[in-house]
Amino acid sequence: MLRPVLLSAALLSVFASSAYAASPLTTVAERSGFASTGRYAEVETLCKQFQARYPKQVRCLEFGRTPENRPMLALAVSNTGALTAQEAQRRKLPVLLVQGGIHAGEIDGKDAGFLALREALDGKAARGALDKQVLLFVPVFNVDGHERFGRWNRPNQRGPVEMGWRSTAQNYNLNRDYMKADAPEMQHMLALVNAWDPLAYVDLHVTDGAQFEPDVSIQVEPVHAGDAALRVAGAALRDNVMADLAKQGSDPKPYYISFAENDNPQSGFVDTVSNPRFSTGYFQLRNRFAMLVETHSWKDYPTRVRITRNTIVSLLEQMAQHGAGWRKTALEADARAEKLAGSELPLSYRTTDKSRLIDFRGYAYTRTPSEVSGALMTRYDETTPQVWTVPLREEIVPDLNVVAPKAGYLVPAAQAAMVGAKLRQHGVRFQVLAGAPGRLPVETFRATQVKFGAKSFEGRQTAQVTGEWQREQREIGAGALYVPVNQPKARLVVALLEPRAPDSLQAWGSFNTAYESKEYMEEYVAEDVARKQLAADPQLAAQFRDRLASDPAFANSPHARLEFFARRHSSWDERLNLYPVLRTDATPAP
């Protein structure tokens, strides 16, 4: 406990100095020596005050309302005068979106952001950086959760005294919602992103987990996933920020600092590519950078705010130096995405078992059986630093690949309203077919197995499907959607509409009724149908006998045995288990 206490004392003396106290733009956090954080009313006040103090450099924007009718606020900041999305685009300026409080108990980003912003505007930090970019600062994403204020909302986190809640007022975890976008807050955020098209989206968090010395992790994509040229730029962004933080005394890591096995330090660490329900998995699908910043929950609040502030300042400096070149690379990635139809694309990634040993600065610890839980309990001694030698698995490879359709996807009219609304939220281009194309050669996906989630997850019943695309002819009516692959967001299109993609509309349960049998045949009717089929078709009778002999589960299931014949009857629902999105190799005629 000695090291964090000493850090706190030093930081408190700096942050509580008269220079901070004299500024009208200070936060509750600064005035309290970073013991406390303010309520959301402070964000509303500061947003207006920053605009009033710097009218040519700051614009306070409301970009949505929460379910509890609170304003969602952002500050557009630049010395260039480009304080609208249209002007930033016209001037070809890189936009850096820094977002705090997606989990409102992890609120370092709000207080660090206001501090870094004031220092940058006053020329005390990142001098000249705002001459070459636009900073879009969202102090609190989860506004309603922020106002669910309490002392123990984060029991494994040191400070502030009170903080907000992890989920929204509707109990959504926004950091699982980037793809399905069910929460109104996420829909507003995506609209903001579509308007401003940020080159980099920075997601500020605080970890959960064990006790050790490293104080922050910096993860960026594209690095392991996404466009190849953007991966190089993403690695440079990550490494440059980590180098800046190291110069200021931090010990940053490029992987999420959570043990491979829960509560077991010797299990080491595993680097991963997050699925696109998370920010870092999502933005690489748009050919843009996402950075996940995770300060360590067991560092005290002054320490965490300082590190987060340092990260934001570094990002401003990196964008000023490299943003124009990285923006060019991103736009080139957009152009390459417009040629991805028919290409093989990864839907998911996995970390291999290959590992190397690393030295990791932890603390002495014991693992003993607990008389309370009955499990092994780890206790750390923060007065005794200790270097752990542990495995790190960091080789990441594609897991499930798919060849994108040669043209695009067709969404029948029955699903067009729901799917079209989601595509609009993500800024995906599509067209509504006014006329009926008629019978077309397409690819269809029929699920051979469907595994529904055992319980609700983020308000959805998930559905994993097994099956393959097959060619056949289907009737396409008026009102269907055509979604071309060849567009800047091609990877996002595929991730949304491929049924086996981990966060597709299908995976989140948007089409679950397609896998529900509605019409049926009574058993006594099925018995008569089966006998007629057996008598009429000796080959079918032989197949039935072979199945009985080779498949005990089938032989012991009266339902399965009758279904064997029902599937061959004209009354069988040919749409059962048919995924209601099709693939096409040709653009439908107007």
Coordinates of C-alpha atoms in Angstrom, one line a residue:
M1 CA 0.0 0.0 0.0
L2 CA 3.0 2.4 0.4
R3 CA 3.7 3.2 -3.2
P4 CA 0.1 4.3 -4.2
V5 CA -0.1 6.4 -1.0
L6 CA 3.1 8.2 -1.9
L7 CA 2.0 8.8 -5.4
S8 CA -1.3 10.2 -4.2
A9 CA 0.4 12.7 -1.9
A10 CA 2.6 14.0 -4.6
L11 CA -0.2 14.4 -7.1
L12 CA -2.6 16.0 -4.6
S13 CA -0.1 18.7 -3.9
V14 CA 0.2 19.5 -7.6
F15 CA -3.4 19.2 -8.6
A16 CA -4.7 21.2 -5.6
S17 CA -2.3 24.1 -6.3
S18 CA -3.4 27.7 -6.5
A19 CA -3.1 27.7 -10.3
Y20 CA -5.8 25.1 -10.6
A21 CA -7.9 26.6 -7.9
A22 CA -7.8 30.0 -9.7
S23 CA -9.1 28.6 -13.0
P24 CA -12.9 28.9 -13.5
L25 CA -12.8 25.8 -15.7
T26 CA -11.6 23.4 -13.0
T27 CA -13.5 20.3 -12.1
V28 CA -14.8 19.0 -8.7
A29 CA -12.0 16.4 -9.1
E30 CA -9.3 19.0 -9.2
R31 CA -10.7 21.1 -6.4
S32 CA -11.0 18.0 -4.2
G33 CA -7.4 16.8 -4.9
F34 CA -8.9 14.1 -7.1
A35 CA -10.7 12.5 -4.2
S36 CA -14.2 13.1 -5.8
T37 CA -15.7 13.4 -9.2
G38 CA -18.6 15.7 -10.1
R39 CA -22.1 14.9 -11.1
Y40 CA -23.3 15.3 -14.7
A41 CA -24.5 18.9 -14.1
E42 CA -20.9 19.8 -14.0
V43 CA -20.4 18.4 -17.5
E44 CA -23.3 20.5 -18.8
T45 CA -21.8 23.6 -17.1
L46 CA -18.3 23.0 -18.3
C47 CA -19.3 22.4 -21.8
K48 CA -20.9 25.8 -22.0
Q49 CA -18.1 27.5 -20.1
F50 CA -15.4 26.1 -22.4
Q51 CA -17.3 27.5 -25.4
A52 CA -17.7 30.8 -23.7
R53 CA -14.1 31.0 -22.7
Y54 CA -12.8 29.9 -26.1
P55 CA -15.6 30.9 -28.6
K56 CA -13.4 30.4 -31.7
Q57 CA -11.9 27.1 -30.6
V58 CA -14.7 25.2 -28.8
R59 CA -18.3 24.3 -29.6
C60 CA -20.5 22.6 -27.1
L61 CA -22.8 20.1 -29.0
E62 CA -25.8 18.0 -27.9
F63 CA -25.9 14.9 -30.0
G64 CA -28.8 13.1 -28.4
R65 CA -31.0 12.5 -25.4
T66 CA -30.9 9.6 -23.0
P67 CA -33.9 7.5 -22.0
E68 CA -34.1 9.6 -18.9
N69 CA -34.0 12.7 -21.0
R70 CA -30.5 13.9 -20.2
P71 CA -28.5 15.7 -22.9
M72 CA -25.6 13.7 -24.4
L73 CA -22.8 16.3 -24.9
A74 CA -19.6 16.6 -26.9
L75 CA -17.1 19.4 -27.2
A76 CA -15.6 20.0 -30.7
V77 CA -12.2 21.6 -30.2
S78 CA -9.8 23.0 -32.8
N79 CA -7.7 26.1 -33.4
T80 CA -8.6 25.8 -37.1
G81 CA -12.2 27.1 -36.8
A82 CA -13.5 23.8 -38.1
L83 CA -16.1 23.2 -35.4
T84 CA -18.6 21.3 -37.6
A85 CA -18.4 17.9 -39.2
Q86 CA -18.8 19.5 -42.6
E87 CA -16.0 22.0 -42.1
A88 CA -13.6 19.4 -40.7
Q89 CA -14.3 17.2 -43.8
R90 CA -13.9 20.1 -46.2
R91 CA -10.5 21.0 -44.7
K92 CA -9.5 17.3 -44.7
L93 CA -8.6 17.5 -41.0
P94 CA -8.1 14.3 -38.9
V95 CA -10.8 14.0 -36.2
L96 CA -9.8 12.4 -32.9
L97 CA -12.9 11.3 -30.9
V98 CA -12.1 10.7 -27.2
Q99 CA -14.9 9.2 -25.2
G100 CA -15.2 8.7 -21.4
G101 CA -17.6 7.0 -19.2
I102 CA -19.0 4.3 -21.4
H103 CA -18.9 2.5 -18.0
A104 CA -19.8 5.4 -15.8
G105 CA -18.1 4.0 -12.7
E106 CA -14.8 4.1 -14.7
I107 CA -14.8 7.8 -14.9
D108 CA -11.1 8.8 -15.2
G109 CA -11.7 9.9 -18.8
K110 CA -14.1 12.7 -17.9
D111 CA -11.9 14.4 -15.4
A112 CA -8.7 13.7 -17.4
G113 CA -10.2 14.9 -20.6
F114 CA -11.3 18.3 -19.2
L115 CA -7.9 18.7 -17.7
A116 CA -6.0 17.9 -20.9
L117 CA -8.4 20.0 -23.0
R118 CA -7.9 23.1 -20.8
E119 CA -4.1 22.6 -20.9
A120 CA -4.1 22.2 -24.7
L121 CA -6.2 25.3 -25.2
D122 CA -3.9 27.3 -22.9
G123 CA -0.8 26.0 -24.7
K124 CA 0.5 24.2 -21.6
A125 CA 0.3 20.8 -23.2
A126 CA 0.4 19.4 -26.8
R127 CA 1.4 22.9 -28.1
G128 CA 0.2 23.5 -31.6
A129 CA -1.6 20.1 -31.8
L130 CA -5.1 21.7 -32.2
D131 CA -3.8 23.6 -35.3
K132 CA -3.8 20.3 -37.2
Q133 CA -6.9 18.4 -36.1
V134 CA -10.3 18.4 -34.5
L135 CA -10.7 16.9 -31.0
L136 CA -14.2 15.6 -30.4
F137 CA -14.5 15.0 -26.6
V138 CA -17.4 13.1 -25.2
P139 CA -16.9 13.4 -21.4
V140 CA -19.6 10.8 -20.5
F141 CA -21.1 8.3 -22.9
N142 CA -23.3 6.5 -20.4
V143 CA -25.0 9.6 -18.9
D144 CA -27.9 8.0 -17.1
G145 CA -25.5 5.4 -15.6
H146 CA -23.3 8.3 -14.4
E147 CA -26.2 9.7 -12.4
R148 CA -26.7 6.4 -10.6
F149 CA -24.2 7.7 -8.2
G150 CA -22.9 5.7 -5.2
R151 CA -19.9 5.0 -2.9
W152 CA -19.4 1.3 -3.7
N153 CA -20.5 1.0 -7.4
R154 CA -16.9 -0.2 -8.1
P155 CA -15.9 -2.2 -5.1
N156 CA -12.5 -3.3 -6.6
Q157 CA -11.5 0.2 -7.6
R158 CA -9.6 2.9 -5.6
G159 CA -11.5 6.1 -6.0
P160 CA -13.2 8.4 -6.5
V161 CA -15.3 8.4 -3.4
E162 CA -18.5 8.1 -5.4
M163 CA -19.0 7.2 -9.0
G164 CA -21.6 6.1 -11.5
W165 CA -22.9 2.7 -12.6
R166 CA -21.7 0.3 -15.3
S167 CA -24.9 0.0 -17.3
T168 CA -27.5 2.4 -18.6
A169 CA -30.9 3.2 -17.1
Q170 CA -32.2 0.4 -19.4
N171 CA -29.5 -1.9 -18.1
Y172 CA -27.5 -2.1 -21.4
N173 CA -23.8 -2.5 -21.3
L174 CA -22.9 0.0 -24.0
N175 CA -19.5 -1.7 -24.6
R176 CA -21.4 -4.8 -25.9
D177 CA -23.7 -2.8 -28.2
Y178 CA -21.7 -1.4 -31.1
M179 CA -23.0 -3.9 -33.6
K180 CA -26.6 -4.5 -32.5
A181 CA -27.0 -0.8 -31.4
D182 CA -30.1 -1.5 -29.3
A183 CA -29.4 1.3 -26.7
P184 CA -30.6 4.8 -27.7
E185 CA -27.3 6.1 -26.5
M186 CA -25.4 3.9 -28.9
Q187 CA -27.7 4.9 -31.8
H188 CA -26.8 8.6 -31.0
M189 CA -23.1 7.8 -30.8
L190 CA -23.2 6.0 -34.1
A191 CA -24.9 9.1 -35.6
L192 CA -22.2 11.3 -34.2
V193 CA -19.5 8.9 -35.7
N194 CA -21.3 8.8 -39.1
A195 CA -21.4 12.6 -39.2
W196 CA -17.8 13.3 -38.1
D197 CA -16.0 10.1 -39.3
P198 CA -13.3 10.2 -36.7
L199 CA -9.9 8.8 -37.8
A200 CA -9.4 7.4 -34.3
Y201 CA -12.0 6.6 -31.6
V202 CA -10.5 6.4 -28.1
D203 CA -12.4 4.4 -25.5
L204 CA -11.3 5.3 -21.9
H205 CA -11.8 2.6 -19.2
V206 CA -10.5 1.2 -15.9
T207 CA -9.7 -2.4 -15.5
D208 CA -11.0 -5.0 -13.2
G209 CA -8.7 -7.7 -11.9
A210 CA -5.7 -8.5 -9.9
Q211 CA -3.1 -6.3 -8.1
F212 CA 0.2 -5.6 -9.8
E213 CA 2.5 -2.7 -10.7
P214 CA 1.8 -1.9 -14.4
D215 CA -0.7 1.0 -14.5
V216 CA -2.2 1.0 -18.0
S217 CA -2.8 -1.0 -21.1
I218 CA -3.1 0.4 -24.6
Q219 CA -4.7 -1.8 -27.3
V220 CA -5.3 -0.6 -30.8
E221 CA -7.0 -2.1 -33.9
P222 CA -6.2 -2.4 -36.7
V223 CA -3.1 -4.1 -35.5
H224 CA -4.0 -7.8 -35.7
A225 CA -7.2 -7.4 -37.8
G226 CA -8.4 -5.2 -40.6
D227 CA -6.8 -3.6 -43.6
A228 CA -3.1 -4.5 -43.9
A229 CA -1.7 -1.0 -44.4
L230 CA -3.9 0.3 -41.5
R231 CA -2.4 -2.4 -39.3
V232 CA 1.1 -0.9 -39.8
A233 CA -0.3 2.6 -38.9
G234 CA -2.2 1.2 -36.0
A235 CA 0.9 -0.4 -34.5
A236 CA 2.7 2.9 -34.9
L237 CA -0.1 4.7 -33.1
R238 CA -0.1 2.2 -30.2
D239 CA 3.7 2.1 -29.9
N240 CA 4.2 5.8 -30.0
V241 CA 1.6 6.4 -27.3
M242 CA 3.1 3.7 -25.1
A243 CA 6.6 5.3 -25.6
D244 CA 5.2 8.7 -24.5
L245 CA 3.7 7.1 -21.4
A246 CA 6.8 5.2 -20.5
K247 CA 8.8 8.5 -20.6
Q248 CA 6.4 9.8 -18.0
G249 CA 6.9 6.9 -15.6
S250 CA 4.1 4.5 -16.6
D251 CA 4.6 0.8 -17.4
P252 CA 2.1 0.4 -20.3
K253 CA 1.2 -3.0 -21.8
P254 CA -0.1 -3.6 -25.4
Y255 CA -2.5 -6.4 -24.2
Y256 CA -5.4 -6.5 -21.7
I257 CA -3.9 -7.1 -18.3
S258 CA -6.2 -9.9 -17.2
F259 CA -5.0 -13.4 -16.3
A260 CA -5.6 -16.2 -18.7
E261 CA -7.1 -18.1 -15.8
N262 CA -9.2 -16.1 -13.4
D263 CA -7.3 -15.2 -10.2
N264 CA -4.2 -17.2 -11.2
P265 CA -1.1 -15.0 -11.7
Q266 CA 1.0 -17.9 -13.0
S267 CA -1.4 -18.5 -15.9
G268 CA -0.1 -15.3 -17.6
F269 CA -1.8 -13.2 -20.2
V270 CA -3.5 -13.7 -23.6
D271 CA -3.7 -11.0 -26.3
T272 CA -6.8 -11.1 -28.4
V273 CA -8.8 -9.3 -31.1
S274 CA -12.2 -8.3 -29.7
N275 CA -15.4 -9.1 -31.5
P276 CA -17.1 -6.0 -33.0
R277 CA -19.6 -5.7 -30.1
F278 CA -16.6 -3.9 -28.5
S279 CA -15.2 -0.6 -29.8
T280 CA -11.8 -2.0 -30.8
G281 CA -13.4 -4.8 -32.8
Y282 CA -15.9 -2.5 -34.4
F283 CA -14.0 0.4 -35.8
Q284 CA -11.5 -1.7 -37.7
L285 CA -14.5 -2.8 -39.7
R286 CA -14.9 0.8 -40.7
N287 CA -11.2 1.2 -41.7
R288 CA -10.7 3.5 -38.7
F289 CA -8.5 3.2 -35.6
A290 CA -9.9 2.4 -32.1
M291 CA -7.8 2.6 -29.0
L292 CA -8.8 0.9 -25.7
V293 CA -7.2 2.6 -22.7
E294 CA -7.5 0.7 -19.5
T295 CA -5.9 2.2 -16.4
H296 CA -5.4 -0.1 -13.4
S297 CA -8.3 -0.1 -11.0
W298 CA -6.0 -0.6 -7.9
K299 CA -4.1 2.6 -8.7
D300 CA -5.7 5.5 -6.8
Y301 CA -7.8 8.1 -8.6
P302 CA -5.1 10.9 -8.8
T303 CA -2.7 8.4 -10.4
R304 CA -5.3 7.1 -12.9
V305 CA -6.4 10.6 -13.9
R306 CA -2.8 11.6 -14.5
I307 CA -2.1 8.6 -16.7
T308 CA -5.3 9.1 -18.7
R309 CA -4.5 12.8 -19.1
N310 CA -1.0 11.9 -20.3
T311 CA -2.6 9.4 -22.8
I312 CA -4.9 12.1 -24.3
V313 CA -2.1 14.6 -24.6
S314 CA 0.0 12.0 -26.3
L315 CA -2.8 11.2 -28.7
L316 CA -3.2 14.9 -29.6
E317 CA 0.6 15.1 -30.3
Q318 CA 0.5 11.9 -32.4
M319 CA -2.4 13.1 -34.4
A320 CA -0.8 16.5 -35.0
Q321 CA 2.4 14.8 -36.2
H322 CA 1.0 11.8 -38.2
G323 CA -2.8 12.4 -38.5
A324 CA -2.7 13.7 -42.1
G325 CA -0.7 10.7 -43.3
W326 CA -2.8 8.2 -41.3
R327 CA -6.0 9.8 -42.7
K328 CA -4.7 9.3 -46.2
T329 CA -4.0 5.6 -45.4
A330 CA -7.5 5.2 -44.0
L331 CA -9.1 6.7 -47.1
E332 CA -6.9 4.4 -49.3
A333 CA -8.3 1.5 -47.1
D334 CA -11.8 2.7 -48.0
A335 CA -10.9 2.5 -51.7
R336 CA -9.5 -1.0 -51.3
A337 CA -12.7 -2.0 -49.4
E338 CA -14.7 -1.0 -52.5
K339 CA -13.0 -4.0 -54.3
L340 CA -13.5 -6.7 -51.6
A341 CA -16.5 -8.4 -53.2
G342 CA -15.6 -12.1 -53.8
S343 CA -12.6 -11.9 -51.5
E344 CA -11.9 -14.1 -48.5
L345 CA -12.4 -12.2 -45.2
P346 CA -12.0 -13.3 -41.6
L347 CA -15.1 -13.2 -39.5
S348 CA -13.3 -14.0 -36.2
Y349 CA -9.8 -14.4 -34.7
R350 CA -8.2 -16.7 -32.2
T351 CA -5.0 -16.7 -30.2
T352 CA -2.8 -19.7 -30.7
D353 CA -1.3 -21.8 -27.9
K354 CA 2.2 -20.5 -28.8
S355 CA 3.6 -18.5 -25.9
R356 CA 6.8 -16.8 -24.6
L357 CA 7.8 -16.1 -21.1
I358 CA 7.8 -12.5 -20.0
D359 CA 8.9 -10.7 -16.8
F360 CA 5.9 -8.9 -15.3
R361 CA 6.1 -6.6 -12.3
G362 CA 3.7 -7.9 -9.7
Y363 CA 3.6 -8.4 -5.9
A364 CA 4.3 -11.2 -3.6
Y365 CA 1.1 -13.3 -3.2
T366 CA -0.3 -16.4 -1.6
R367 CA -3.0 -18.8 -2.8
T368 CA -4.8 -20.7 -0.1
P369 CA -8.1 -22.4 0.2
S370 CA -10.9 -20.1 1.4
E371 CA -13.2 -21.2 4.2
V372 CA -15.9 -18.9 2.7
S373 CA -16.0 -19.9 -1.0
G374 CA -14.1 -23.2 -0.9
A375 CA -12.0 -22.0 -3.8
L376 CA -8.4 -20.9 -3.9
M377 CA -8.0 -17.3 -2.8
T378 CA -5.2 -15.1 -3.9
R379 CA -3.9 -12.4 -1.5
Y380 CA -1.4 -9.8 -2.6
D381 CA 1.2 -8.0 -0.5
E382 CA 1.7 -4.6 -2.1
T383 CA 4.6 -3.8 0.2
T384 CA 6.6 -6.5 -1.5
P385 CA 7.2 -6.0 -5.2
Q386 CA 8.0 -9.2 -7.1
V387 CA 8.8 -10.0 -10.7
W388 CA 6.7 -12.8 -12.1
T389 CA 7.9 -14.9 -15.0
V390 CA 4.7 -15.8 -16.8
P391 CA 3.6 -16.9 -20.3
L392 CA 2.2 -14.5 -22.8
R393 CA 0.2 -15.8 -25.7
E394 CA 0.2 -13.1 -28.4
E395 CA 0.0 -14.9 -31.8
I396 CA -3.3 -14.0 -33.3
V397 CA -4.7 -15.7 -36.5
P398 CA -8.0 -15.7 -38.4
D399 CA -10.4 -18.3 -37.0
L400 CA -13.4 -18.4 -39.3
N401 CA -13.1 -17.1 -42.8
V402 CA -15.7 -16.5 -45.5
V403 CA -15.6 -15.6 -49.1
A404 CA -17.7 -12.5 -49.6
P405 CA -20.4 -12.6 -52.2
K406 CA -19.4 -11.4 -55.7
A407 CA -22.0 -8.6 -55.6
G408 CA -23.9 -8.3 -52.3
Y409 CA -26.7 -9.4 -50.1
L410 CA -30.5 -9.4 -50.7
V411 CA -32.8 -8.9 -47.8
P412 CA -36.5 -9.9 -48.6
A413 CA -39.1 -7.3 -48.0
A414 CA -40.4 -9.0 -44.8
Q415 CA -37.1 -8.2 -43.1
A416 CA -36.3 -5.0 -44.9
A417 CA -37.6 -2.5 -42.3
M418 CA -35.6 -4.0 -39.4
V419 CA -32.4 -4.6 -41.4
G420 CA -32.6 -1.3 -43.2
A421 CA -32.9 0.6 -39.9
K422 CA -29.7 -1.2 -38.6
L423 CA -27.8 -0.5 -41.8
R424 CA -28.7 3.2 -41.6
Q425 CA -27.5 3.4 -38.0
H426 CA -24.1 2.1 -39.2
G427 CA -23.9 4.3 -42.2
V428 CA -24.0 1.3 -44.6
R429 CA -25.1 2.0 -48.2
F430 CA -28.0 0.0 -49.6
Q431 CA -30.9 0.4 -52.0
V432 CA -34.6 -0.6 -51.8
L433 CA -35.7 -2.5 -54.9
A434 CA -38.8 -0.7 -56.1
G435 CA -39.8 -3.4 -58.6
A436 CA -39.9 -7.2 -58.2
P437 CA -36.8 -8.7 -59.8
G438 CA -38.6 -12.1 -59.9
R439 CA -36.8 -15.5 -59.7
L440 CA -33.1 -15.1 -59.3
P441 CA -30.1 -17.4 -58.9
V442 CA -28.9 -16.7 -55.4
E443 CA -27.1 -18.4 -52.5
T444 CA -29.1 -19.5 -49.5
F445 CA -28.0 -20.6 -46.0
R446 CA -30.0 -23.3 -44.3
A447 CA -29.1 -24.0 -40.7
T448 CA -28.4 -27.6 -40.0
Q449 CA -28.0 -26.8 -36.3
V450 CA -29.2 -23.9 -34.2
K451 CA -27.9 -23.3 -30.7
F452 CA -29.9 -20.7 -28.8
G453 CA -28.5 -18.9 -25.8
A454 CA -29.6 -20.5 -22.5
K455 CA -30.5 -17.1 -21.0
S456 CA -31.0 -13.5 -22.0
F457 CA -27.8 -11.6 -22.8
E458 CA -27.9 -7.8 -23.3
G459 CA -31.7 -8.1 -23.9
R460 CA -31.3 -10.7 -26.6
Q461 CA -31.4 -14.5 -27.0
T462 CA -28.4 -15.2 -29.1
A463 CA -28.3 -17.9 -31.8
Q464 CA -25.3 -19.7 -33.2
V465 CA -26.0 -21.5 -36.5
T466 CA -24.2 -24.2 -38.4
G467 CA -24.6 -24.6 -42.1
E468 CA -23.2 -23.7 -45.6
W469 CA -24.3 -21.4 -48.4
Q470 CA -25.9 -23.3 -51.3
R471 CA -27.0 -22.1 -54.8
E472 CA -30.7 -22.1 -55.7
Q473 CA -33.3 -20.0 -57.3
R474 CA -35.6 -17.8 -55.1
E475 CA -38.3 -15.4 -55.8
I476 CA -37.4 -11.8 -54.9
G477 CA -40.2 -9.3 -54.5
A478 CA -40.5 -5.6 -54.5
G479 CA -39.3 -3.8 -51.4
A480 CA -36.3 -6.1 -50.9
L481 CA -33.0 -4.5 -50.0
Y482 CA -29.8 -4.9 -52.0
V483 CA -26.6 -4.3 -49.9
P484 CA -23.5 -4.2 -52.1
V485 CA -20.2 -5.5 -50.6
N486 CA -18.2 -3.0 -52.6
Q487 CA -18.3 0.1 -50.4
P488 CA -16.0 1.6 -47.9
K489 CA -17.7 -0.3 -45.0
A490 CA -17.4 -3.7 -46.8
R491 CA -16.0 -5.5 -43.8
L492 CA -18.9 -4.1 -41.7
V493 CA -21.4 -5.3 -44.2
V494 CA -20.0 -8.8 -44.1
A495 CA -19.8 -8.8 -40.3
L496 CA -23.4 -7.7 -40.0
L497 CA -25.0 -10.1 -42.6
E498 CA -22.9 -13.3 -42.6
P499 CA -24.9 -15.6 -40.3
R500 CA -21.8 -17.2 -38.7
A501 CA -20.1 -13.9 -37.9
P502 CA -19.9 -13.6 -34.1
D503 CA -21.8 -10.3 -33.8
S504 CA -23.9 -10.5 -36.9
L505 CA -27.6 -9.6 -36.8
Q506 CA -28.2 -13.3 -36.9
A507 CA -25.9 -14.1 -34.0
W508 CA -27.7 -11.5 -31.8
G509 CA -31.0 -13.2 -32.4
S510 CA -32.6 -10.8 -34.9
F511 CA -33.9 -13.7 -37.0
N512 CA -34.8 -16.3 -34.4
T513 CA -38.3 -16.9 -35.7
A514 CA -36.8 -18.3 -38.9
Y515 CA -35.8 -21.4 -36.7
E516 CA -39.1 -21.9 -35.1
S517 CA -41.5 -24.6 -36.5
K518 CA -45.0 -23.2 -36.7
E519 CA -47.1 -25.7 -38.6
Y520 CA -47.1 -29.3 -37.7
M521 CA -48.5 -32.8 -38.4
E522 CA -50.4 -34.7 -35.7
E523 CA -48.7 -37.9 -34.7
Y524 CA -51.5 -40.1 -35.9
V525 CA -51.5 -38.4 -39.2
A526 CA -47.7 -38.7 -39.5
E527 CA -48.0 -42.4 -38.8
D528 CA -50.2 -42.8 -41.8
V529 CA -48.0 -40.6 -44.0
A530 CA -45.0 -42.7 -43.0
R531 CA -46.6 -46.0 -43.9
K532 CA -47.7 -44.7 -47.3
Q533 CA -44.2 -43.4 -48.0
L534 CA -42.6 -46.7 -46.9
A535 CA -44.9 -48.7 -49.2
A536 CA -44.5 -46.4 -52.1
D537 CA -40.7 -46.0 -52.0
P538 CA -38.5 -49.1 -51.3
Q539 CA -35.3 -46.9 -51.4
L540 CA -36.7 -44.6 -48.7
A541 CA -37.6 -47.7 -46.7
A542 CA -34.0 -48.9 -46.9
Q543 CA -32.7 -45.5 -45.8
F544 CA -35.0 -45.6 -42.8
R545 CA -33.9 -49.1 -41.8
D546 CA -30.2 -48.1 -42.2
R547 CA -30.8 -45.0 -40.0
L548 CA -32.4 -47.1 -37.3
A549 CA -29.5 -49.5 -37.3
S550 CA -26.8 -46.8 -37.3
D551 CA -28.2 -44.0 -35.1
P552 CA -29.3 -45.1 -31.6
A553 CA -30.6 -41.6 -30.7
F554 CA -32.7 -41.6 -33.8
A555 CA -34.0 -45.1 -33.2
N556 CA -35.0 -44.1 -29.6
S557 CA -36.8 -40.9 -30.6
P558 CA -40.4 -41.3 -31.8
H559 CA -40.4 -37.6 -32.8
A560 CA -37.2 -37.9 -34.9
R561 CA -38.5 -41.1 -36.6
L562 CA -41.8 -39.4 -37.6
E563 CA -40.0 -36.2 -38.6
F564 CA -37.9 -38.3 -41.1
F565 CA -41.1 -38.8 -43.1
A566 CA -42.7 -35.4 -42.4
R567 CA -39.7 -33.6 -44.0
R568 CA -40.5 -35.5 -47.2
H569 CA -44.2 -34.5 -47.2
S570 CA -45.4 -31.6 -49.3
S571 CA -46.7 -29.9 -46.1
W572 CA -43.2 -29.5 -44.7
D573 CA -42.2 -25.8 -44.3
E574 CA -39.4 -25.3 -46.8
R575 CA -38.5 -22.0 -45.1
L576 CA -37.8 -23.6 -41.7
N577 CA -34.2 -22.9 -40.8
L578 CA -33.7 -20.8 -43.9
Y579 CA -31.7 -17.7 -43.0
P580 CA -33.7 -14.8 -44.3
V581 CA -30.8 -13.0 -46.1
L582 CA -29.5 -14.1 -49.5
R583 CA -26.3 -13.6 -51.4
T584 CA -26.0 -12.7 -55.0
D585 CA -23.3 -12.7 -57.6
A586 CA -24.9 -10.0 -59.7
T587 CA -26.4 -6.6 -58.9
P588 CA -30.2 -6.8 -59.4
A589 CA -31.5 -5.0 -62.4
P590 CA -33.2 -1.7 -61.5

